[in-house]
Amino acid sequence: MRGLTYSGPRDVRVVNVPDARLEKETDALVRITTTNICGSDLHMYEGRTSVEKGKILGHENLGQVIAIGKAVDRVKVGDWVCLPFNIGCGFCKNCERGLTSACLTAFPGHAGAAYGYANMGPYSGGQADLLRVPYADFNCLVLPPDAENKQNDYVMLSDIWPTGWHATELAQLQGGESVVIYGAGPVGLFAAYSAILKGASDVMIVDRHPDRLRLAEEIGAIPIDDSKEDPVDAVMKITGGEGADKGCECVGWQCHDPAGHEVPNDTMNKLVKSVRATGALGVVGVFMPQDPKAGDRLMQHGQIAFDFGEFFNKGLRLGCGQTPVKAYNRRLCALIATGKARPSFLVSHELPLDKAPDAYKHFDCRDDGWTKVVLKPAA
């Protein structure tokens, strides 16, 4: 089969690899028909992680089941399924609590496992023709009858939409409240989309890429271009000097200031300044335990200079971490099936798998119009 593999910094290649296969009786084998390039993939692509050469990337996956192990009971051959990027066992103490992003079984000795990602277990990713799905009965979200025709909608349930939704959950966003979101990449746009679906009043989103800000405005958010105005001042103006009720960080440690310099603490500290006293923050942008290649000395050790004094003085609350996709994907799936949501609005490019290396280059450069790339291995 073909797989998109990591060969070094900014070097990914579609090569022939051994076919994925059933390894345990609880596995399913899925023919991948739709798989996304995620912003998190770019951390590996840029050489900022310890991902090993030859790793098949891809953790946003959808396809059709072509084989199941003898112990798989619920999932059937022929089912269209979307796979959460988290691999959970379903029975450890964290999975039982719905915290599948911190499964204690799938990657022994670690809290959490995922497809095709650095330090998240031995599992291959789905930017390939086939994908082995462990604990298939638990991990497969069996999709409605319209799945084949709405793949670009349902594939967003694998990670990117639940992650945006999770940001608003961590921020404890309620209907009628205002929210500011730092980052209008795919996660930030889905945080804004989720906030709008939840009935938030003012949904403000901060970025500087015109294509992303245009998309934000199209879905009903208020775009703030931080290359043209101070985002904290803009939020204060919109909220009458009070600050947003809630805030979401959807960028992570590789955030840049308007001058193009990487400043790992920039969005976090601006978020603290942008949210009113007693508000709450949801942080889903990735922050790494260490990054030896970071230009910032603190971030080399996974640390940032955080304005904790102001955070404490304002009595803010903070939630963070990877999203437990299964906590949300079934409900979000229903919104797609009933026509209440169309998350495919984000898709800018639909390409065959062989075009993935070029797509990575464009997405990594934040080229205009490259907001979300969907790959089609079966095309």
mmCIF file of C-alpha atoms in Angstrom:
data_model
loop_
_atom_site.group_PDB
_atom_site.id
_atom_site.type_symbol
_atom_site.label_atom_id
_atom_site.label_comp_id
_atom_site.label_asym_id
_atom_site.label_seq_id
_atom_site.Cartn_x
_atom_site.Cartn_y
_atom_site.Cartn_z
ATOM 1 C CA MET A 1 0.000 0.000 0.000
ATOM 2 C CA ARG A 2 0.994 3.655 -0.224
ATOM 3 C CA GLY A 3 1.717 5.775 2.830
ATOM 4 C CA LEU A 4 2.836 9.354 3.441
ATOM 5 C CA THR A 5 6.021 8.987 5.505
ATOM 6 C CA TYR A 6 8.276 11.380 7.405
ATOM 7 C CA SER A 7 11.809 11.455 5.981
ATOM 8 C CA GLY A 8 13.207 14.516 7.750
ATOM 9 C CA PRO A 9 12.427 18.216 8.300
ATOM 10 C CA ARG A 10 10.109 19.432 5.541
ATOM 11 C CA ASP A 11 10.557 16.147 3.723
ATOM 12 C CA VAL A 12 7.544 13.836 3.489
ATOM 13 C CA ARG A 13 7.125 11.243 0.778
ATOM 14 C CA VAL A 14 4.433 8.927 -0.535
ATOM 15 C CA VAL A 15 6.095 5.524 -0.739
ATOM 16 C CA ASN A 16 5.143 1.871 -0.850
ATOM 17 C CA VAL A 17 4.960 0.413 2.655
ATOM 18 C CA PRO A 18 3.813 -2.948 4.046
ATOM 19 C CA ASP A 19 0.052 -3.319 4.030
ATOM 20 C CA ALA A 20 -1.719 -2.543 7.281
ATOM 21 C CA ARG A 21 -3.307 -5.729 8.638
ATOM 22 C CA LEU A 22 -5.295 -7.119 11.538
ATOM 23 C CA GLU A 23 -2.913 -7.763 14.422
ATOM 24 C CA LYS A 24 -5.352 -8.546 17.224
ATOM 25 C CA GLU A 25 -8.851 -9.991 17.306
ATOM 26 C CA THR A 26 -10.179 -6.619 18.506
ATOM 27 C CA ASP A 27 -8.850 -4.800 15.395
ATOM 28 C CA ALA A 28 -10.604 -3.538 12.297
ATOM 29 C CA LEU A 29 -8.982 -2.784 8.958
ATOM 30 C CA VAL A 30 -10.220 0.373 7.239
ATOM 31 C CA ARG A 31 -9.770 1.420 3.625
ATOM 32 C CA ILE A 32 -9.048 5.121 3.972
ATOM 33 C CA THR A 33 -11.001 7.306 1.571
ATOM 34 C CA THR A 34 -10.614 10.726 3.243
ATOM 35 C CA THR A 35 -7.812 11.963 5.494
ATOM 36 C CA ASN A 36 -6.808 15.501 6.461
ATOM 37 C CA ILE A 37 -3.554 17.348 6.946
ATOM 38 C CA CYS A 38 -3.711 18.810 10.458
ATOM 39 C CA GLY A 39 -1.880 21.836 11.799
ATOM 40 C CA SER A 40 -0.368 19.498 14.390
ATOM 41 C CA ASP A 41 1.210 17.513 11.552
ATOM 42 C CA LEU A 42 3.249 20.603 10.752
ATOM 43 C CA HIS A 43 5.116 20.392 14.070
ATOM 44 C CA MET A 44 6.493 17.056 12.866
ATOM 45 C CA TYR A 45 6.897 18.229 9.275
ATOM 46 C CA GLU A 46 9.058 21.151 10.414
ATOM 47 C CA GLY A 47 11.297 18.863 12.463
ATOM 48 C CA ARG A 48 10.177 20.214 15.827
ATOM 49 C CA THR A 49 9.385 16.801 17.351
ATOM 50 C CA SER A 50 11.138 13.472 17.838
ATOM 51 C CA VAL A 51 9.016 11.661 15.245
ATOM 52 C CA GLU A 52 11.005 8.833 13.721
ATOM 53 C CA LYS A 53 11.850 8.600 10.034
ATOM 54 C CA GLY A 54 9.534 6.296 8.142
ATOM 55 C CA LYS A 55 6.516 7.038 10.335
ATOM 56 C CA ILE A 56 3.244 7.135 8.379
ATOM 57 C CA LEU A 57 1.533 10.393 9.339
ATOM 58 C CA GLY A 58 -2.158 11.232 9.532
ATOM 59 C CA HIS A 59 -4.566 11.233 12.460
ATOM 60 C CA GLU A 60 -7.748 12.684 10.883
ATOM 61 C CA ASN A 61 -9.175 9.639 9.137
ATOM 62 C CA LEU A 62 -12.373 8.299 7.585
ATOM 63 C CA GLY A 63 -13.068 5.256 5.473
ATOM 64 C CA GLN A 64 -14.849 1.938 5.021
ATOM 65 C CA VAL A 65 -14.279 -1.187 7.080
ATOM 66 C CA ILE A 66 -12.943 -4.042 4.926
ATOM 67 C CA ALA A 67 -12.048 -6.608 7.622
ATOM 68 C CA ILE A 68 -12.649 -7.204 11.326
ATOM 69 C CA GLY A 69 -11.105 -9.396 13.991
ATOM 70 C CA LYS A 70 -12.999 -12.291 15.538
ATOM 71 C CA ALA A 71 -13.673 -10.325 18.731
ATOM 72 C CA VAL A 72 -15.231 -7.318 16.979
ATOM 73 C CA ASP A 73 -18.971 -7.403 17.545
ATOM 74 C CA ARG A 74 -20.540 -4.006 16.826
ATOM 75 C CA VAL A 75 -18.599 -2.824 13.786
ATOM 76 C CA LYS A 76 -19.302 -4.628 10.519
ATOM 77 C CA VAL A 77 -17.511 -4.980 7.212
ATOM 78 C CA GLY A 78 -18.883 -2.305 4.892
ATOM 79 C CA ASP A 79 -19.513 0.265 7.644
ATOM 80 C CA TRP A 80 -18.384 3.811 6.969
ATOM 81 C CA VAL A 81 -16.465 4.981 10.024
ATOM 82 C CA CYS A 82 -14.674 8.043 11.320
ATOM 83 C CA LEU A 83 -11.762 7.399 13.659
ATOM 84 C CA PRO A 84 -11.018 9.652 16.636
ATOM 85 C CA PHE A 85 -7.353 10.597 16.600
ATOM 86 C CA ASN A 86 -7.182 9.366 20.203
ATOM 87 C CA ILE A 87 -6.807 5.604 20.451
ATOM 88 C CA GLY A 88 -8.644 4.427 23.552
ATOM 89 C CA CYS A 89 -9.153 1.000 25.081
ATOM 90 C CA GLY A 90 -12.582 1.762 26.552
ATOM 91 C CA PHE A 91 -11.939 0.080 29.887
ATOM 92 C CA CYS A 92 -9.083 1.830 31.754
ATOM 93 C CA LYS A 93 -9.921 4.300 34.521
ATOM 94 C CA ASN A 94 -9.501 7.287 32.190
ATOM 95 C CA CYS A 95 -11.506 5.860 29.289
ATOM 96 C CA GLU A 96 -14.293 4.906 31.711
ATOM 97 C CA ARG A 97 -14.474 8.581 32.713
ATOM 98 C CA GLY A 98 -14.642 9.675 29.079
ATOM 99 C CA LEU A 99 -11.042 10.897 29.052
ATOM 100 C CA THR A 100 -9.962 8.888 26.023
ATOM 101 C CA SER A 101 -7.162 11.349 25.256
ATOM 102 C CA ALA A 102 -5.390 9.941 28.317
ATOM 103 C CA CYS A 103 -5.956 6.209 27.782
ATOM 104 C CA LEU A 104 -3.621 4.169 29.983
ATOM 105 C CA THR A 105 -3.722 0.984 27.905
ATOM 106 C CA ALA A 106 -3.139 1.848 24.241
ATOM 107 C CA PHE A 107 0.441 3.077 24.844
ATOM 108 C CA PRO A 108 1.619 1.406 28.063
ATOM 109 C CA GLY A 109 3.502 3.711 30.397
ATOM 110 C CA HIS A 110 1.984 6.824 28.834
ATOM 111 C CA ALA A 111 -1.322 8.664 29.113
ATOM 112 C CA GLY A 112 -2.703 8.793 25.588
ATOM 113 C CA ALA A 113 -2.102 7.289 22.148
ATOM 114 C CA ALA A 114 -2.790 8.433 18.603
ATOM 115 C CA TYR A 115 -2.373 7.496 14.959
ATOM 116 C CA GLY A 116 0.746 8.683 13.166
ATOM 117 C CA TYR A 117 2.072 11.094 15.766
ATOM 118 C CA ALA A 118 5.321 11.647 17.645
ATOM 119 C CA ASN A 119 5.516 10.120 21.130
ATOM 120 C CA MET A 120 1.958 8.801 20.905
ATOM 121 C CA GLY A 121 2.652 5.105 20.433
ATOM 122 C CA PRO A 122 3.690 2.745 17.649
ATOM 123 C CA TYR A 123 0.552 3.287 15.574
ATOM 124 C CA SER A 124 0.754 4.176 11.894
ATOM 125 C CA GLY A 125 -1.255 7.069 10.545
ATOM 126 C CA GLY A 126 -4.024 7.148 8.000
ATOM 127 C CA GLN A 127 -2.483 9.239 5.222
ATOM 128 C CA ALA A 128 -2.327 5.892 3.482
ATOM 129 C CA ASP A 129 -4.488 3.383 1.656
ATOM 130 C CA LEU A 130 -5.237 1.265 4.739
ATOM 131 C CA LEU A 131 -5.361 1.785 8.497
ATOM 132 C CA ARG A 132 -5.377 -0.683 11.356
ATOM 133 C CA VAL A 133 -7.837 0.409 14.061
ATOM 134 C CA PRO A 134 -7.216 -1.079 17.533
ATOM 135 C CA TYR A 135 -10.125 -1.691 19.924
ATOM 136 C CA ALA A 136 -12.374 -1.206 16.926
ATOM 137 C CA ASP A 137 -15.731 -1.577 18.653
ATOM 138 C CA PHE A 138 -14.812 1.299 20.954
ATOM 139 C CA ASN A 139 -12.904 3.561 18.575
ATOM 140 C CA CYS A 140 -14.955 3.425 15.373
ATOM 141 C CA LEU A 141 -17.734 5.978 15.048
ATOM 142 C CA VAL A 142 -20.122 4.249 12.658
ATOM 143 C CA LEU A 143 -21.525 6.944 10.388
ATOM 144 C CA PRO A 144 -25.069 7.540 9.073
ATOM 145 C CA PRO A 145 -26.231 6.291 5.645
ATOM 146 C CA ASP A 146 -25.243 9.565 3.940
ATOM 147 C CA ALA A 147 -21.583 9.204 4.971
ATOM 148 C CA GLU A 148 -20.147 8.323 1.570
ATOM 149 C CA ASN A 149 -21.566 11.491 0.011
ATOM 150 C CA LYS A 150 -20.650 13.757 2.947
ATOM 151 C CA GLN A 151 -17.148 12.551 3.729
ATOM 152 C CA ASN A 152 -15.679 16.065 3.860
ATOM 153 C CA ASP A 153 -18.134 16.889 6.641
ATOM 154 C CA TYR A 154 -17.851 13.712 8.680
ATOM 155 C CA VAL A 155 -14.043 13.525 8.531
ATOM 156 C CA MET A 156 -13.926 16.689 10.625
ATOM 157 C CA LEU A 157 -15.221 14.573 13.531
ATOM 158 C CA SER A 158 -11.850 12.816 13.768
ATOM 159 C CA ASP A 159 -10.119 15.722 15.490
ATOM 160 C CA ILE A 160 -10.438 19.244 14.249
ATOM 161 C CA TRP A 161 -14.071 20.014 15.052
ATOM 162 C CA PRO A 162 -14.121 18.198 18.411
ATOM 163 C CA THR A 163 -10.902 20.037 19.291
ATOM 164 C CA GLY A 164 -12.480 23.405 18.519
ATOM 165 C CA TRP A 165 -15.557 22.372 20.498
ATOM 166 C CA HIS A 166 -13.307 21.220 23.362
ATOM 167 C CA ALA A 167 -11.740 24.683 23.525
ATOM 168 C CA THR A 168 -15.153 26.186 24.234
ATOM 169 C CA GLU A 169 -15.933 23.445 26.761
ATOM 170 C CA LEU A 170 -12.681 24.047 28.631
ATOM 171 C CA ALA A 171 -13.541 27.753 28.671
ATOM 172 C CA GLN A 172 -16.982 26.862 30.070
ATOM 173 C CA LEU A 173 -18.645 28.956 27.377
ATOM 174 C CA GLN A 174 -22.377 29.451 27.811
ATOM 175 C CA GLY A 175 -24.987 30.792 25.425
ATOM 176 C CA GLY A 176 -25.150 34.579 25.486
ATOM 177 C CA GLU A 177 -21.525 34.992 26.572
ATOM 178 C CA SER A 178 -18.765 36.630 24.551
ATOM 179 C CA VAL A 179 -15.568 34.817 23.630
ATOM 180 C CA VAL A 180 -12.225 35.754 22.120
ATOM 181 C CA ILE A 181 -10.270 33.135 20.194
ATOM 182 C CA TYR A 182 -6.581 33.506 19.421
ATOM 183 C CA GLY A 183 -5.779 31.800 16.134
ATOM 184 C CA ALA A 184 -7.949 31.464 13.024
ATOM 185 C CA GLY A 185 -6.360 28.290 11.759
ATOM 186 C CA PRO A 186 -8.577 25.221 11.452
ATOM 187 C CA VAL A 187 -8.858 24.710 15.225
ATOM 188 C CA GLY A 188 -9.598 28.370 15.915
ATOM 189 C CA LEU A 189 -12.187 28.537 13.142
ATOM 190 C CA PHE A 190 -13.900 25.469 14.559
ATOM 191 C CA ALA A 191 -13.795 26.975 18.043
ATOM 192 C CA ALA A 192 -15.570 30.009 16.576
ATOM 193 C CA TYR A 193 -18.014 27.770 14.700
ATOM 194 C CA SER A 194 -18.729 25.855 17.904
ATOM 195 C CA ALA A 195 -19.220 29.047 19.896
ATOM 196 C CA ILE A 196 -21.727 30.301 17.330
ATOM 197 C CA LEU A 197 -23.629 26.994 17.429
ATOM 198 C CA LYS A 198 -23.714 27.280 21.219
ATOM 199 C CA GLY A 199 -25.325 30.708 21.006
ATOM 200 C CA ALA A 200 -22.417 32.910 22.066
ATOM 201 C CA SER A 201 -23.041 36.632 21.695
ATOM 202 C CA ASP A 202 -19.831 38.193 20.338
ATOM 203 C CA VAL A 203 -17.350 35.692 18.882
ATOM 204 C CA MET A 204 -14.062 37.496 18.273
ATOM 205 C CA ILE A 205 -11.157 35.768 16.514
ATOM 206 C CA VAL A 206 -7.591 37.081 16.275
ATOM 207 C CA ASP A 207 -5.248 36.322 13.387
ATOM 208 C CA ARG A 208 -3.452 38.106 10.561
ATOM 209 C CA HIS A 209 -4.008 35.877 7.531
ATOM 210 C CA PRO A 210 -6.637 37.513 5.297
ATOM 211 C CA ASP A 211 -8.053 34.230 3.963
ATOM 212 C CA ARG A 212 -8.631 32.904 7.461
ATOM 213 C CA LEU A 213 -10.153 36.149 8.678
ATOM 214 C CA ARG A 214 -12.489 36.156 5.684
ATOM 215 C CA LEU A 215 -13.680 32.659 6.581
ATOM 216 C CA ALA A 216 -14.191 33.745 10.181
ATOM 217 C CA GLU A 217 -16.393 36.617 9.072
ATOM 218 C CA GLU A 218 -18.338 34.356 6.709
ATOM 219 C CA ILE A 219 -19.375 32.063 9.578
ATOM 220 C CA GLY A 220 -20.436 35.008 11.748
ATOM 221 C CA ALA A 221 -17.359 35.765 13.847
ATOM 222 C CA ILE A 222 -15.781 39.190 14.350
ATOM 223 C CA PRO A 223 -12.303 39.169 12.743
ATOM 224 C CA ILE A 224 -9.465 41.040 14.455
ATOM 225 C CA ASP A 225 -6.274 41.523 12.437
ATOM 226 C CA ASP A 226 -3.442 41.819 14.952
ATOM 227 C CA SER A 227 -1.090 43.108 12.250
ATOM 228 C CA LYS A 228 -3.247 46.234 12.007
ATOM 229 C CA GLU A 229 -4.415 46.803 15.596
ATOM 230 C CA ASP A 230 -3.627 45.675 19.104
ATOM 231 C CA PRO A 231 -5.963 42.707 19.688
ATOM 232 C CA VAL A 232 -6.398 43.400 23.391
ATOM 233 C CA ASP A 233 -7.472 46.987 22.635
ATOM 234 C CA ALA A 234 -9.843 45.690 19.939
ATOM 235 C CA VAL A 235 -11.472 43.219 22.345
ATOM 236 C CA MET A 236 -11.861 45.920 24.980
ATOM 237 C CA LYS A 237 -13.499 48.238 22.467
ATOM 238 C CA ILE A 238 -15.974 45.576 21.365
ATOM 239 C CA THR A 239 -16.829 44.595 24.952
ATOM 240 C CA GLY A 240 -17.127 48.113 26.347
ATOM 241 C CA GLY A 241 -13.865 47.897 28.266
ATOM 242 C CA GLU A 242 -14.825 44.795 30.224
ATOM 243 C CA GLY A 243 -13.082 42.062 28.240
ATOM 244 C CA ALA A 244 -14.514 38.873 26.809
ATOM 245 C CA ASP A 245 -16.395 36.537 29.126
ATOM 246 C CA LYS A 246 -14.310 33.577 27.952
ATOM 247 C CA GLY A 247 -11.199 32.954 25.871
ATOM 248 C CA CYS A 248 -9.657 30.177 23.758
ATOM 249 C CA GLU A 249 -6.027 29.643 22.748
ATOM 250 C CA CYS A 250 -5.856 27.754 19.440
ATOM 251 C CA VAL A 251 -2.290 28.364 18.268
ATOM 252 C CA GLY A 252 0.231 26.799 20.650
ATOM 253 C CA TRP A 253 3.914 27.298 21.295
ATOM 254 C CA GLN A 254 4.881 28.085 17.698
ATOM 255 C CA CYS A 255 2.839 31.295 17.660
ATOM 256 C CA HIS A 256 4.410 34.301 15.970
ATOM 257 C CA ASP A 257 4.091 38.019 16.573
ATOM 258 C CA PRO A 258 3.019 40.288 13.690
ATOM 259 C CA ALA A 259 6.680 40.822 12.780
ATOM 260 C CA GLY A 260 7.073 37.102 12.164
ATOM 261 C CA HIS A 261 9.106 36.242 15.252
ATOM 262 C CA GLU A 262 8.258 33.087 17.169
ATOM 263 C CA VAL A 263 7.102 34.145 20.653
ATOM 264 C CA PRO A 264 5.802 31.096 22.576
ATOM 265 C CA ASN A 265 4.026 33.072 25.305
ATOM 266 C CA ASP A 266 2.443 35.716 23.076
ATOM 267 C CA THR A 267 -1.074 34.347 22.674
ATOM 268 C CA MET A 268 -1.351 33.093 26.248
ATOM 269 C CA ASN A 269 -0.482 36.440 27.784
ATOM 270 C CA LYS A 270 -2.688 38.387 25.393
ATOM 271 C CA LEU A 271 -5.516 35.996 26.219
ATOM 272 C CA VAL A 272 -5.110 36.775 29.927
ATOM 273 C CA LYS A 273 -5.339 40.475 29.138
ATOM 274 C CA SER A 274 -8.354 40.014 26.846
ATOM 275 C CA VAL A 275 -10.650 38.117 29.229
ATOM 276 C CA ARG A 276 -12.566 39.822 32.011
ATOM 277 C CA ALA A 277 -12.003 39.126 35.700
ATOM 278 C CA THR A 278 -13.434 35.746 36.827
ATOM 279 C CA GLY A 279 -13.551 34.487 33.234
ATOM 280 C CA ALA A 280 -12.176 31.194 31.967
ATOM 281 C CA LEU A 281 -9.654 30.099 29.355
ATOM 282 C CA GLY A 282 -9.608 26.989 27.186
ATOM 283 C CA VAL A 283 -6.198 26.095 25.777
ATOM 284 C CA VAL A 284 -6.022 23.510 22.973
ATOM 285 C CA GLY A 285 -3.059 24.900 21.033
ATOM 286 C CA VAL A 286 -0.201 22.426 21.384
ATOM 287 C CA PHE A 287 2.525 23.141 23.953
ATOM 288 C CA MET A 288 5.345 20.603 24.096
ATOM 289 C CA PRO A 289 7.199 19.290 27.175
ATOM 290 C CA GLN A 290 10.406 20.264 25.391
ATOM 291 C CA ASP A 291 11.576 21.685 22.081
ATOM 292 C CA PRO A 292 15.383 21.807 21.786
ATOM 293 C CA LYS A 293 15.042 23.644 18.462
ATOM 294 C CA ALA A 294 13.031 26.522 19.900
ATOM 295 C CA GLY A 295 14.668 29.932 19.716
ATOM 296 C CA ASP A 296 13.229 30.781 23.135
ATOM 297 C CA ARG A 297 15.393 29.451 25.971
ATOM 298 C CA LEU A 298 12.455 28.648 28.225
ATOM 299 C CA MET A 299 10.507 26.854 25.516
ATOM 300 C CA GLN A 300 13.462 24.562 24.886
ATOM 301 C CA HIS A 301 12.445 23.055 28.243
ATOM 302 C CA GLY A 302 8.695 23.284 27.651
ATOM 303 C CA GLN A 303 8.286 26.492 29.667
ATOM 304 C CA ILE A 304 6.903 29.940 28.894
ATOM 305 C CA ALA A 305 7.056 33.271 30.709
ATOM 306 C CA PHE A 306 3.392 33.376 31.738
ATOM 307 C CA ASP A 307 1.751 36.441 33.280
ATOM 308 C CA PHE A 308 0.609 34.427 36.275
ATOM 309 C CA GLY A 309 0.286 37.485 38.482
ATOM 310 C CA GLU A 310 -2.377 39.028 36.258
ATOM 311 C CA PHE A 311 -3.988 35.621 35.742
ATOM 312 C CA PHE A 312 -4.227 35.209 39.528
ATOM 313 C CA ASN A 313 -5.291 38.780 40.198
ATOM 314 C CA LYS A 314 -8.198 38.465 37.737
ATOM 315 C CA GLY A 315 -9.318 35.183 39.270
ATOM 316 C CA LEU A 316 -9.238 33.406 35.920
ATOM 317 C CA ARG A 317 -9.703 29.661 35.430
ATOM 318 C CA LEU A 318 -7.815 27.560 32.891
ATOM 319 C CA GLY A 319 -8.460 24.230 31.242
ATOM 320 C CA CYS A 320 -6.111 22.656 28.725
ATOM 321 C CA GLY A 321 -5.067 19.505 26.943
ATOM 322 C CA GLN A 322 -5.891 17.264 24.023
ATOM 323 C CA THR A 323 -9.552 16.726 23.287
ATOM 324 C CA PRO A 324 -11.177 13.401 24.194
ATOM 325 C CA VAL A 325 -12.847 13.117 20.799
ATOM 326 C CA LYS A 326 -15.351 10.454 21.798
ATOM 327 C CA ALA A 327 -16.840 12.814 24.385
ATOM 328 C CA TYR A 328 -18.201 14.924 21.527
ATOM 329 C CA ASN A 329 -18.103 13.155 18.163
ATOM 330 C CA ARG A 330 -21.435 11.343 18.369
ATOM 331 C CA ARG A 331 -23.360 14.520 19.206
ATOM 332 C CA LEU A 332 -21.528 16.553 16.575
ATOM 333 C CA CYS A 333 -22.206 13.780 14.063
ATOM 334 C CA ALA A 334 -25.924 14.225 14.692
ATOM 335 C CA LEU A 335 -25.639 17.932 13.844
ATOM 336 C CA ILE A 336 -24.193 17.010 10.450
ATOM 337 C CA ALA A 337 -26.744 14.255 9.795
ATOM 338 C CA THR A 338 -29.683 16.559 10.547
ATOM 339 C CA GLY A 339 -28.317 19.429 8.488
ATOM 340 C CA LYS A 340 -27.652 21.692 11.462
ATOM 341 C CA ALA A 341 -23.918 21.903 10.711
ATOM 342 C CA ARG A 342 -21.701 21.773 7.635
ATOM 343 C CA PRO A 343 -18.094 21.638 8.831
ATOM 344 C CA SER A 344 -16.797 21.104 5.302
ATOM 345 C CA PHE A 345 -16.972 24.900 4.942
ATOM 346 C CA LEU A 346 -13.309 24.842 5.981
ATOM 347 C CA VAL A 347 -12.076 22.660 3.095
ATOM 348 C CA SER A 348 -10.008 24.603 0.590
ATOM 349 C CA HIS A 349 -8.266 21.774 -1.271
ATOM 350 C CA GLU A 350 -9.243 18.190 -2.096
ATOM 351 C CA LEU A 351 -6.271 16.268 -3.496
ATOM 352 C CA PRO A 352 -5.154 12.700 -4.220
ATOM 353 C CA LEU A 353 -2.687 11.168 -1.761
ATOM 354 C CA ASP A 354 0.192 11.455 -4.233
ATOM 355 C CA LYS A 355 -0.111 15.262 -4.063
ATOM 356 C CA ALA A 356 0.360 15.291 -0.264
ATOM 357 C CA PRO A 357 4.040 16.406 -0.200
ATOM 358 C CA ASP A 358 3.235 19.511 -2.228
ATOM 359 C CA ALA A 359 0.154 20.169 -0.097
ATOM 360 C CA TYR A 360 2.278 20.042 3.062
ATOM 361 C CA LYS A 361 4.545 22.733 1.605
ATOM 362 C CA HIS A 362 1.658 25.078 0.845
ATOM 363 C CA PHE A 363 -0.079 24.488 4.163
ATOM 364 C CA ASP A 364 3.160 24.946 6.110
ATOM 365 C CA CYS A 365 3.836 28.258 4.337
ATOM 366 C CA ARG A 366 0.300 29.432 5.177
ATOM 367 C CA ASP A 367 -0.132 30.241 1.508
ATOM 368 C CA ASP A 368 -3.252 32.235 0.782
ATOM 369 C CA GLY A 369 -6.319 30.051 0.447
ATOM 370 C CA TRP A 370 -4.785 26.879 1.921
ATOM 371 C CA THR A 371 -7.013 26.666 4.977
ATOM 372 C CA LYS A 372 -7.680 22.910 5.112
ATOM 373 C CA VAL A 373 -6.400 20.115 2.894
ATOM 374 C CA VAL A 374 -8.374 16.891 2.444
ATOM 375 C CA LEU A 375 -6.531 13.958 0.895
ATOM 376 C CA LYS A 376 -8.315 11.204 -1.047
ATOM 377 C CA PRO A 377 -6.217 8.008 -1.140
ATOM 378 C CA ALA A 378 -8.878 6.154 -3.114
ATOM 379 C CA ALA A 379 -9.057 8.802 -5.864
#
